XYZ file of C-alpha atoms in Angstrom:
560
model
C -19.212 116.806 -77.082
C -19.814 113.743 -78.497
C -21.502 110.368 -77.353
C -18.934 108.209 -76.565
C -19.670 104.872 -78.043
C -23.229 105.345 -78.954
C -22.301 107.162 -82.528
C -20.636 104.178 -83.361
C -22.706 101.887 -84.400
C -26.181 103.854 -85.817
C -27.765 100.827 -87.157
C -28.401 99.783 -83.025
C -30.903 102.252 -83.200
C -33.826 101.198 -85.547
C -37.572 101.546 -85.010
C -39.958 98.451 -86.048
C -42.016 99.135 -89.118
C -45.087 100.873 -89.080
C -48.146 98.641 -90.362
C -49.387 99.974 -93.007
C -52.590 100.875 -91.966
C -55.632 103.551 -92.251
C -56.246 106.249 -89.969
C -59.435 105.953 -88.644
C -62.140 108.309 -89.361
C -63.001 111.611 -87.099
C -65.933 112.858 -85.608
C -66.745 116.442 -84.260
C -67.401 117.036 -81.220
C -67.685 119.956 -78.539
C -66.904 120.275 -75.116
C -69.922 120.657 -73.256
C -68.189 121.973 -69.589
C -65.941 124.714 -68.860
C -62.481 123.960 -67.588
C -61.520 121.597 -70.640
C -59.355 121.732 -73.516
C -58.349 119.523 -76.460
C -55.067 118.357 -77.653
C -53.585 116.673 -80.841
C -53.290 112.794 -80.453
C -49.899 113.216 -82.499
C -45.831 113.412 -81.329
C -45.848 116.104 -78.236
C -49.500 116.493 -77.423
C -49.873 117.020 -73.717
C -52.433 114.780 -72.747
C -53.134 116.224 -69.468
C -53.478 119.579 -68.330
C -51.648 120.947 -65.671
C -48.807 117.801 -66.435
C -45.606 117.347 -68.799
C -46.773 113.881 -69.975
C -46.968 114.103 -73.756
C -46.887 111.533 -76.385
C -44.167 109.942 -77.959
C -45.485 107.145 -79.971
C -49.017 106.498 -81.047
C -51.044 103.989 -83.741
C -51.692 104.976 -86.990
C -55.186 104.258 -86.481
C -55.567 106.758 -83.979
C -52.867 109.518 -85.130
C -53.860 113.345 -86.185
C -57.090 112.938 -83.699
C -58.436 115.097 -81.342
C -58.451 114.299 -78.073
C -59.295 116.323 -74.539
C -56.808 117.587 -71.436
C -58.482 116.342 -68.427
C -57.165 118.183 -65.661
C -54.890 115.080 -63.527
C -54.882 116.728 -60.100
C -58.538 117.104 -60.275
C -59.377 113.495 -61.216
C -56.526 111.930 -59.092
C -58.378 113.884 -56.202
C -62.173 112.917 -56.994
C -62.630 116.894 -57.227
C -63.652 117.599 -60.859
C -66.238 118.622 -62.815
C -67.701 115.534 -65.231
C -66.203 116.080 -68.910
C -69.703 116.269 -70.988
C -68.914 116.005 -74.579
C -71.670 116.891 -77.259
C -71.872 114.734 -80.593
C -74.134 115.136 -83.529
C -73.974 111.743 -84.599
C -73.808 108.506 -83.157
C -69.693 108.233 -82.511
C -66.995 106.033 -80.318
C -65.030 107.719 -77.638
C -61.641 106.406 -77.548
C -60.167 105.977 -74.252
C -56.749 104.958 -73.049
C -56.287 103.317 -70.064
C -52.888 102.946 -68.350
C -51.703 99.374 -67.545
C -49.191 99.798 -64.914
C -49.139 96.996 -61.857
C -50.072 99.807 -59.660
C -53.820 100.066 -61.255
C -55.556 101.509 -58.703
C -53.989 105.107 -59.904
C -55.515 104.710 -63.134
C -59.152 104.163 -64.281
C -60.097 101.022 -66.359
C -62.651 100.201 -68.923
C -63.872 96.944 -68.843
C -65.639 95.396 -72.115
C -69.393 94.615 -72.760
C -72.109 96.954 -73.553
C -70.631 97.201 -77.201
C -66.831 98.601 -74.975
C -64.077 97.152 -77.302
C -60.555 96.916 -76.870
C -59.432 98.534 -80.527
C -55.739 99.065 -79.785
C -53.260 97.327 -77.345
C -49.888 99.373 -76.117
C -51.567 102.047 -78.484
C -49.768 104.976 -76.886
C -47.024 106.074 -75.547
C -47.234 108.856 -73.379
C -43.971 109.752 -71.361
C -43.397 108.470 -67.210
C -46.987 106.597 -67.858
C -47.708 102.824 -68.757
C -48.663 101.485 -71.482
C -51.764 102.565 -73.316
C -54.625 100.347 -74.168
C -57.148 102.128 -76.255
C -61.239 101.120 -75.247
C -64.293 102.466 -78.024
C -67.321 103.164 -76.483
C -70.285 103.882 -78.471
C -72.262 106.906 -77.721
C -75.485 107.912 -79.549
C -76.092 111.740 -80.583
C -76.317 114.092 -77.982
C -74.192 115.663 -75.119
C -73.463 112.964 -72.827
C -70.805 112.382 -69.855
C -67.719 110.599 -70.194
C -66.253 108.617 -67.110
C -65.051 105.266 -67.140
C -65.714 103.540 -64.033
C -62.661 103.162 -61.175
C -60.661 105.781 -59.816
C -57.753 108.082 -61.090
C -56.417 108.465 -64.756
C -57.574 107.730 -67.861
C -57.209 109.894 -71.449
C -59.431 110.641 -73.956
C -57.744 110.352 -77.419
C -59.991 110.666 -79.794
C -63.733 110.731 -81.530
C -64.404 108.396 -84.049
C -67.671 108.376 -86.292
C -69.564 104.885 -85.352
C -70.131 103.408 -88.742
C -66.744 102.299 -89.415
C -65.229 98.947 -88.304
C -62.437 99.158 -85.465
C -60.049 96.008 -85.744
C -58.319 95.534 -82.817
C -54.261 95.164 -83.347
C -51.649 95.342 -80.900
C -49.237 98.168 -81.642
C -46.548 96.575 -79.538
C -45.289 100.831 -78.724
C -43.394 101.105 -75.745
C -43.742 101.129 -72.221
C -43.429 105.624 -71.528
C -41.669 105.355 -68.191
C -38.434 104.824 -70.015
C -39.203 108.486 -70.898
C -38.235 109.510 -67.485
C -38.192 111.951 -66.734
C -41.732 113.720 -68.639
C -40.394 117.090 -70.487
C -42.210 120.358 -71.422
C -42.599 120.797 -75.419
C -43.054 124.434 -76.776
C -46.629 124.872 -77.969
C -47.871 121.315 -76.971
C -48.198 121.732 -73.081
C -50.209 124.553 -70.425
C -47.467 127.434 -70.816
C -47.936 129.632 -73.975
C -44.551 129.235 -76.116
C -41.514 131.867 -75.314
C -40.665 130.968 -79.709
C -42.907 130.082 -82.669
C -41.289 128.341 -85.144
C -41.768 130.092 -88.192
C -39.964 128.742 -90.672
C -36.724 127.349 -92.592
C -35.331 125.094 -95.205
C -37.370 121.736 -94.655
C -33.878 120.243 -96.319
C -30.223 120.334 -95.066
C -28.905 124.028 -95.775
C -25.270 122.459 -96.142
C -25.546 118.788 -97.942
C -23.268 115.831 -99.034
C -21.673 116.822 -102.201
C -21.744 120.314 -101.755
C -19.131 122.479 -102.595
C -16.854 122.704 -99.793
C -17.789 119.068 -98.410
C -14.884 117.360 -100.495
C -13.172 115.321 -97.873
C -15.644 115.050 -94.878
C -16.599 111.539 -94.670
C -19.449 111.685 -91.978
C -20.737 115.813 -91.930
C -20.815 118.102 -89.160
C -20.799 118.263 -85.063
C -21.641 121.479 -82.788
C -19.635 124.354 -82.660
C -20.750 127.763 -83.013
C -22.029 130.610 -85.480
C -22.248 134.236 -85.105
C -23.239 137.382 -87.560
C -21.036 140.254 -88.260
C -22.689 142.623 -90.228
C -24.851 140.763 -93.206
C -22.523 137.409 -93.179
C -22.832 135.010 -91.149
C -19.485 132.912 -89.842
C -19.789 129.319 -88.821
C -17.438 126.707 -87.238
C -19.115 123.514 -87.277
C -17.061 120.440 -86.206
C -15.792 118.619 -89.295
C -16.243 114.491 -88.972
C -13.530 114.370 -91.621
C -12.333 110.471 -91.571
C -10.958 109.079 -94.293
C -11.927 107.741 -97.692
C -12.024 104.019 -97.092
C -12.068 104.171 -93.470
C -14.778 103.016 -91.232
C -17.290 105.400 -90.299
C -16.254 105.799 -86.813
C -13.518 107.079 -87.705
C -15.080 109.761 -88.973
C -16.004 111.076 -85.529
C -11.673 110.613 -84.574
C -10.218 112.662 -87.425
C -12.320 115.445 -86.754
C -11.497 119.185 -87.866
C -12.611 123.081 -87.381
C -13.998 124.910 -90.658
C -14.518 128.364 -91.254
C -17.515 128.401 -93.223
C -19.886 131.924 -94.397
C -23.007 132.486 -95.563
C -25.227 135.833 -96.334
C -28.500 133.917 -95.854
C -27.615 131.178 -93.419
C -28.777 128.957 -96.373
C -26.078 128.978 -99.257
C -22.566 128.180 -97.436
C -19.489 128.684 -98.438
C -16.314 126.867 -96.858
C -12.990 129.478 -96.316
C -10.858 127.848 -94.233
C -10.052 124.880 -92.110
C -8.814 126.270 -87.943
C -7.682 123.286 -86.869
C -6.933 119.852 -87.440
C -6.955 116.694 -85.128
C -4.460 114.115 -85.095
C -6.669 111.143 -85.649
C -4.469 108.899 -83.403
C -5.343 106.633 -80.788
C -4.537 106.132 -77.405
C -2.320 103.798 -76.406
C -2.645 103.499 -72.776
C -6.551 103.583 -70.294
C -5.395 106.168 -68.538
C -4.958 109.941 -69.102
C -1.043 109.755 -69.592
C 1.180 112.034 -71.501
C 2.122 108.852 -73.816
C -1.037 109.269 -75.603
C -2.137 112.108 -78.119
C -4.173 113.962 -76.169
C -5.585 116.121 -79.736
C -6.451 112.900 -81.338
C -9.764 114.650 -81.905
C -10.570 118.394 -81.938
C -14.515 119.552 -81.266
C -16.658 122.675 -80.247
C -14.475 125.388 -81.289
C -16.748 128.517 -79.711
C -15.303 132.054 -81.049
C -16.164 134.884 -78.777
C -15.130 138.680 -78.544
C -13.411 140.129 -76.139
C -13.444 143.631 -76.745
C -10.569 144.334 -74.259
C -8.193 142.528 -76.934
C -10.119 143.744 -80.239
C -9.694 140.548 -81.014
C -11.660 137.077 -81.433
C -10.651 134.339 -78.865
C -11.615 130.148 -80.192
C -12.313 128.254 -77.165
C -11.786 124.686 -78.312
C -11.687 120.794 -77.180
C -9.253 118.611 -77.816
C -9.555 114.466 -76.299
C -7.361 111.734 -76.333
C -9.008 109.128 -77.552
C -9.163 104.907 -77.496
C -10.469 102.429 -79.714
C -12.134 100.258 -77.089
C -13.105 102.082 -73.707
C -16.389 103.739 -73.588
C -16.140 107.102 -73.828
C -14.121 106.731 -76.865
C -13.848 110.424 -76.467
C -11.889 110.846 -72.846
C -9.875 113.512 -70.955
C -11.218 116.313 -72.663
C -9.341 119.555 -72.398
C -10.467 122.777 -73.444
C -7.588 125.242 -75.289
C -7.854 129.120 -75.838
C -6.533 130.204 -78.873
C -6.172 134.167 -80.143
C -7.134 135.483 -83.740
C -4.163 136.642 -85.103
C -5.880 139.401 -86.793
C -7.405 142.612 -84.795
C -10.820 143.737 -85.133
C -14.283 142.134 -85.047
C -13.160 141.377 -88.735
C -10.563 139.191 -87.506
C -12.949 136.448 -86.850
C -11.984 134.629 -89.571
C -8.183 133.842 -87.854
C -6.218 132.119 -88.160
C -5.757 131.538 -85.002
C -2.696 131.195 -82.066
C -3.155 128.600 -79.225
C -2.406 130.324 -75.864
C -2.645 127.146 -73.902
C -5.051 125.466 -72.170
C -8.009 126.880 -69.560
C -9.505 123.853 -68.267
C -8.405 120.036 -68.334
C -8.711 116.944 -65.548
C -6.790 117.506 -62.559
C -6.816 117.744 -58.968
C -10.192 120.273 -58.841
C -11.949 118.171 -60.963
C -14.845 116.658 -60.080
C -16.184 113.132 -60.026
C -19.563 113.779 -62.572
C -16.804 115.352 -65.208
C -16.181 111.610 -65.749
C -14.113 110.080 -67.852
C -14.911 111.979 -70.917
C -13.417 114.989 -68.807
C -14.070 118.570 -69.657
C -16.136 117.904 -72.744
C -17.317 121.879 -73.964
C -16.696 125.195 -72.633
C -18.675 128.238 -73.604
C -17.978 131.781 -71.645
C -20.730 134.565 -71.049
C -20.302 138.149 -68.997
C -22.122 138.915 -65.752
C -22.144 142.221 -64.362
C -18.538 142.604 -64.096
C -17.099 138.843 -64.137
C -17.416 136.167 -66.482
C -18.779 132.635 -66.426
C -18.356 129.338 -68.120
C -20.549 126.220 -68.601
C -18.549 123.860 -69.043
C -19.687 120.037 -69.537
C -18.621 116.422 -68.698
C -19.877 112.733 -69.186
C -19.803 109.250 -68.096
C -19.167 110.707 -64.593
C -17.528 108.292 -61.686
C -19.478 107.576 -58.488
C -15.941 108.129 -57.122
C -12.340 108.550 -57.935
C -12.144 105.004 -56.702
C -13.600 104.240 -60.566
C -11.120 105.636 -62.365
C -10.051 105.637 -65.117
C -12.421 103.266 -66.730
C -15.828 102.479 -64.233
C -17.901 105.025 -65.857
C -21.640 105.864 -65.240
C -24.451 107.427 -67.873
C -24.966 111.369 -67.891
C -23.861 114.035 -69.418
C -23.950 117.310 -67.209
C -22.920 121.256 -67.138
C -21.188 122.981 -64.536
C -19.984 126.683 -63.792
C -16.788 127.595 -63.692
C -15.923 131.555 -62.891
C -13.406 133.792 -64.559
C -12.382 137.423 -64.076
C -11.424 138.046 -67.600
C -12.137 135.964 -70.873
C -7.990 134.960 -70.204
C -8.832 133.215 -67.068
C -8.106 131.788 -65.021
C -10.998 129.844 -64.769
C -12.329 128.244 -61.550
C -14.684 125.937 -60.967
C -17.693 126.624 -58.768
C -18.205 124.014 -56.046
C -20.514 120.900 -55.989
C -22.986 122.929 -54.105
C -23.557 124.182 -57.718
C -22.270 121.891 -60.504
C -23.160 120.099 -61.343
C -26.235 122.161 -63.095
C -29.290 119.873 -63.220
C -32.052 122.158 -62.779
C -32.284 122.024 -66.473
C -32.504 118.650 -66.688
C -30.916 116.469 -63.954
C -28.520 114.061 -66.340
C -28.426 115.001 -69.653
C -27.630 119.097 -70.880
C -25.061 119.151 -73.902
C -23.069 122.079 -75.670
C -24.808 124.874 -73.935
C -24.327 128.376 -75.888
C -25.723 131.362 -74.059
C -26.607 134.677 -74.943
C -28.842 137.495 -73.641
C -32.720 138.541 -74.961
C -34.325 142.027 -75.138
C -35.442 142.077 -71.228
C -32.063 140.742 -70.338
C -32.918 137.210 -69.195
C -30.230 135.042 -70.178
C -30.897 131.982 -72.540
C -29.150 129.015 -73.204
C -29.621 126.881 -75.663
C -28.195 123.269 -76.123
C -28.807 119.549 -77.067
C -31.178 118.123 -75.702
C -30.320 114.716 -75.817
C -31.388 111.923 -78.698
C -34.673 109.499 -78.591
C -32.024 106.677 -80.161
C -28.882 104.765 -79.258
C -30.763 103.468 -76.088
C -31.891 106.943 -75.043
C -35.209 107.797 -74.178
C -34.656 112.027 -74.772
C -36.230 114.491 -75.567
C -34.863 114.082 -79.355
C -35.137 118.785 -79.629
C -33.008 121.044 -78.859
C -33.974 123.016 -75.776
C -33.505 125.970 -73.890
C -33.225 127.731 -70.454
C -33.863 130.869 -68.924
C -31.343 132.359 -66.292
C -32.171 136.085 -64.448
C -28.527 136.035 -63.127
C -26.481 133.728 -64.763
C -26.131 131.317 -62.162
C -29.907 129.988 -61.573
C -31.465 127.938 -64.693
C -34.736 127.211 -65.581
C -36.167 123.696 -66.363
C -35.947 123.240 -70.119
C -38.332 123.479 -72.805
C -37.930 121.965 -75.982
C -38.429 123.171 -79.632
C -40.608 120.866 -82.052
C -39.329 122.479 -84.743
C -40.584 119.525 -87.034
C -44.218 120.125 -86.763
C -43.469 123.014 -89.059
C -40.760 122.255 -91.044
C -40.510 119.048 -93.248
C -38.336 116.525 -90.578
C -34.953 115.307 -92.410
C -33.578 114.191 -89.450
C -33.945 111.067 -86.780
C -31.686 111.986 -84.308
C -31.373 116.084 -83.657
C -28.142 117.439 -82.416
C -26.439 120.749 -81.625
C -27.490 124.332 -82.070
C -24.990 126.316 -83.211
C -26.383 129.988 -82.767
C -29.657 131.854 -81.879
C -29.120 134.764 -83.839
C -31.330 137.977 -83.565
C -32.299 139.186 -87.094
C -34.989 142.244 -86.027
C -38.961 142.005 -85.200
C -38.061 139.552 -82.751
C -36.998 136.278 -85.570
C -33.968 134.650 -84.699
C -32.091 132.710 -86.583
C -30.579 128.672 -85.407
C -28.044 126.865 -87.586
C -27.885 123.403 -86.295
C -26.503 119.680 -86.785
C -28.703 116.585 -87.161
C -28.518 113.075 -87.945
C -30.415 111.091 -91.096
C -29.552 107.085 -89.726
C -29.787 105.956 -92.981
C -26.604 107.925 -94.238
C -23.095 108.342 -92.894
C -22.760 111.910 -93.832
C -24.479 114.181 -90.990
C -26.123 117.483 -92.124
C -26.987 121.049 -91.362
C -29.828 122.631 -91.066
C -31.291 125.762 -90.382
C -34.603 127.157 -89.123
C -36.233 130.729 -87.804
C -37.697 131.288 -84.586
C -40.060 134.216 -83.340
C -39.918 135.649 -79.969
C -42.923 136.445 -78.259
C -42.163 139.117 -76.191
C -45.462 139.224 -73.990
C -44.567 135.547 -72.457
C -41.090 137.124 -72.027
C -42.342 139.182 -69.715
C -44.102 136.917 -67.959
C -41.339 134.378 -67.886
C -38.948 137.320 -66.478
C -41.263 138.119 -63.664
C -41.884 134.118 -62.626
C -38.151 134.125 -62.379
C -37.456 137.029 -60.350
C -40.586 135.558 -57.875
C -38.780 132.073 -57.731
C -35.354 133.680 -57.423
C -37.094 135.993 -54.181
C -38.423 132.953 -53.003
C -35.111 130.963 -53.186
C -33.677 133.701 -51.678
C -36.395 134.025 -48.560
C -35.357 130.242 -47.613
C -31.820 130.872 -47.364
């Protein structure tokens, strides 16, 4: 939990200005050859099909255009069918070429014959070059569309021909520091597993709230859950102090109890726990410092063999100067002291801690040492992803030559008490989600019994090239992940946000809508938000996604 030094300073992450200029105007068109389909030249469209490249940042000129999938393994082969588009007026065909050194993988227009260069590093499209975007005039008709050269080009758009194209140079960036490409829900080949149907397009708990009086910078991750019509939530609390820097905020940090009958109007009840807000006074992870200068993630789950509600929790010690900030994360059980599924509101008994740095560590925990925990049942044990970041190469680095990543890892339990045990590094870390960046996973089970986590998926800011979404996995036994898939969840919902963080929750309501509480980031403003939005399962590509699993999982299983 937590970035380390990159919350520190959000004004490092700022995008240039957008000119101030018009879109330019659409033509129809149809697609005169089978084996062909379009996409939206906006944030996510898939450009190719049969590929995860999808855009990231594109022109203004060019933006909310239609442009068409060609299919990359054919035309990286030579074996494909000719696209043949059909106009009924004269129009320009807008295509981006990639300008990588390596050109011979990627077609190129070259100008004359009324060709002209419109839009320089028009598009960014992630793990691709830059995008220079060529018109070509076409009369009406159905004609064929293929640049000369070899290899990849994209079509991104139909423009009518009676409009004046002024070239500009977009100055977007280069997509291969989008590495590596990532599947969006809805956007690429694979029908979406959830639909976004829905939600506040505004924070559902706000700065100046009731309840907020005394939290300086918002809310973190932690976790919600629904008994009965209320729902609970236990959102990290980046308390600070009035007059304090903001990144302090992020040191004093706190556990609420907060409810809710809608998951939209909140009401605070309690505050769990409280941090220390102290710093570290030595580099290393040494008794002498505070090691609950800052308290994060507190996950409650049941354990119906108690009848009562365990609070997994972290607690770091943490220093001024060394990136992480956050370091030596240790992860504490604590016990409601009232029975019952009732009890969940505590308060709450620490029983010690479950999981901290120590001889079975292992070198990716890094220095910001066991940094969430979250347990789930299989079959008749239990697991627990737990996370780390700003790993070492070797124990040789410690404590303070860190790396960049921020992995999961299993650890295995035979009762919610422990002890817990981590699995070897012939498992963990877990990177088939995504090899170097998974954070705060929360997992739970769907109607066909797939598992599904879902987590952060990593911000498009601070120096990150992410996927900016939360994401998901799928698991048929608990132990074998999926790659991820990402939820736009702004292409229906007004965006608030730059930067999207943690999901707290994905919490079945009936007729297959679920319900995700989450936090987010607005750059512009110290105090972080929540939000909420609703999800709808579709249950025929659950299906289909179960029995792709089981085939891989068979197959997996053949090669051993």
């Amino acid at each position: 939990m937590g970035k380390g030094g990159d919350n520190v300073k959000n004004a490092i992450y700022a995008r240039k200005g957008t000119p101030q200029v018009a879109a330019w105007k659409a033509a129809s068109f149809e697609i005169a050859v089978p084996g062909y389909v379009t996409f939206p030249t906006t944030a996510y469209g898939h450009v190719f099909s049969g590929r995860k490249h999808n855009i990231v940042r594109v022109a203004q000129e060019i933006k909310g255009l239609t442009g068409v999938q060609l299919p990359a393994e054919q035309y990286e082969s030579g074996a494909y069918t000719p696209l043949r588009l059909k106009f009924k007026e004269p129009v320009k065909v807008l295509v981006g070429t990639f300008q990588g050194e390596d050109r011979k993988a990627f077609r190129q227009v070259s100008g004359g014959g009324g060709r002209q260069l419109v839009l320089e590093n028009g598009l960014t499209v992630t793990g691709l070059p830059p995008v220079d975007v060529y018109a070509i005039p076409y009369p009406k008709g159905t004609h064929v569309i293929n640049p000369e050269g070899k290899g990849l080009f994209t079509i991104v758009g139909v423009v009518k021909a009676d409009q004046q194209l002024t070239y500009r140079n977009a100055e977007l960036p280069d997509g291969r520091q989008w590495n590596p490409t990532y599947i969006v829900e809805g956007f690429s080949d694979e029908s979406p597993l959830f639909d976004v149907v829905g939600g506040p397009g505004k924070p559902v708990v706000e700065e100046g709230m009731p309840g907020t009086e005394g939290i300086q910078g918002g809310f973190e991750g932690g976790r919600c859950v629904k008994i009965g019509d209320t729902y609970h939530m236990f959102p990290t609390e980046r308390a600070g102090e009035i007059g304090v820097e903001a990144y302090y905020d992020r040191v004093k940090t706190r556990i609420g109890h907060w409810t809710s009958k809608d998951a939209i109007h909140w009401k605070r009840r309690s505050t769990i726990y409280q941090a220390s807000g102290k710093y570290a006074v030595t580099e290393d992870d040494n008794p002498m410092n505070d090691r609950r200068g800052a308290i994060w993630s507190f996950m409650p789950v049941f354990s119906e063999q108690a009848n009562r509600w365990y609070g997994y929790y972290l607690a770091y010690t943490v220093h001024k100067e060394i990136e992480p900030n956050h370091s030596f994360g240790r992860i504490w059980r604590a016990e409601s002291k009232t029975a019952g599924i009732e009890g969940i509101g505590g308060p709450y008994a620490d029983t010690g801690i479950i999981m901290e740095p120590g001889l079975d560590s292992q070198p990716w925990e890094g220095r910001q040492g066991v940094a969430s925990f979250f347990p789930y049942k299989v079959g008749d044990q239990w697991l627990g992803f737990y996370s780390g970041a700003y790993p070492f190469a070797s124990w040789k680095d410690y404590p303070k030559k860190s790396g960049k990543g921020w992995f999961i890892g299993l650890a295995e339990g035979k009762s919610l008490e422990g002890p817990w045990i981590r699995m070897d590094t012939t498992v963990n870390p877990v990177t088939s989600m995504h090899p170097f960046f998974i954070e705060n996973p929360i997992v739970s089970q769907l109607p066909n019994g797939l598992y599904i986590a879902i987590f952060d998926g990593g911000p498009d800011g601070w120096g990150h090239h992410l996927p900016n979404m939360m994401g998901y996995s799928l698991s048929k036994d608990g132990y074998n992940w999926s790659e991820a898939r990402y939820w736009p969840i702004e292409t229906k919902v007004n965006k608030w946000w730059d930067i999207m963080r943690t999901p707290l929750c994905l919490i079945p309501e009936g007729n297959d809508i679920y319900t995700v509480v989450y936090a987010a980031i607005d750059l512009k403003r110290r105090f972080h938000p929540m939000g909420m939005v609703k999800l709808k399962l579709n249950r025929e590509v659950l299906d289909t996604r179960k029995k792709l699993l089981e085939k891989t999982r068979r197959g997996n299983n053949a090669e051993r």
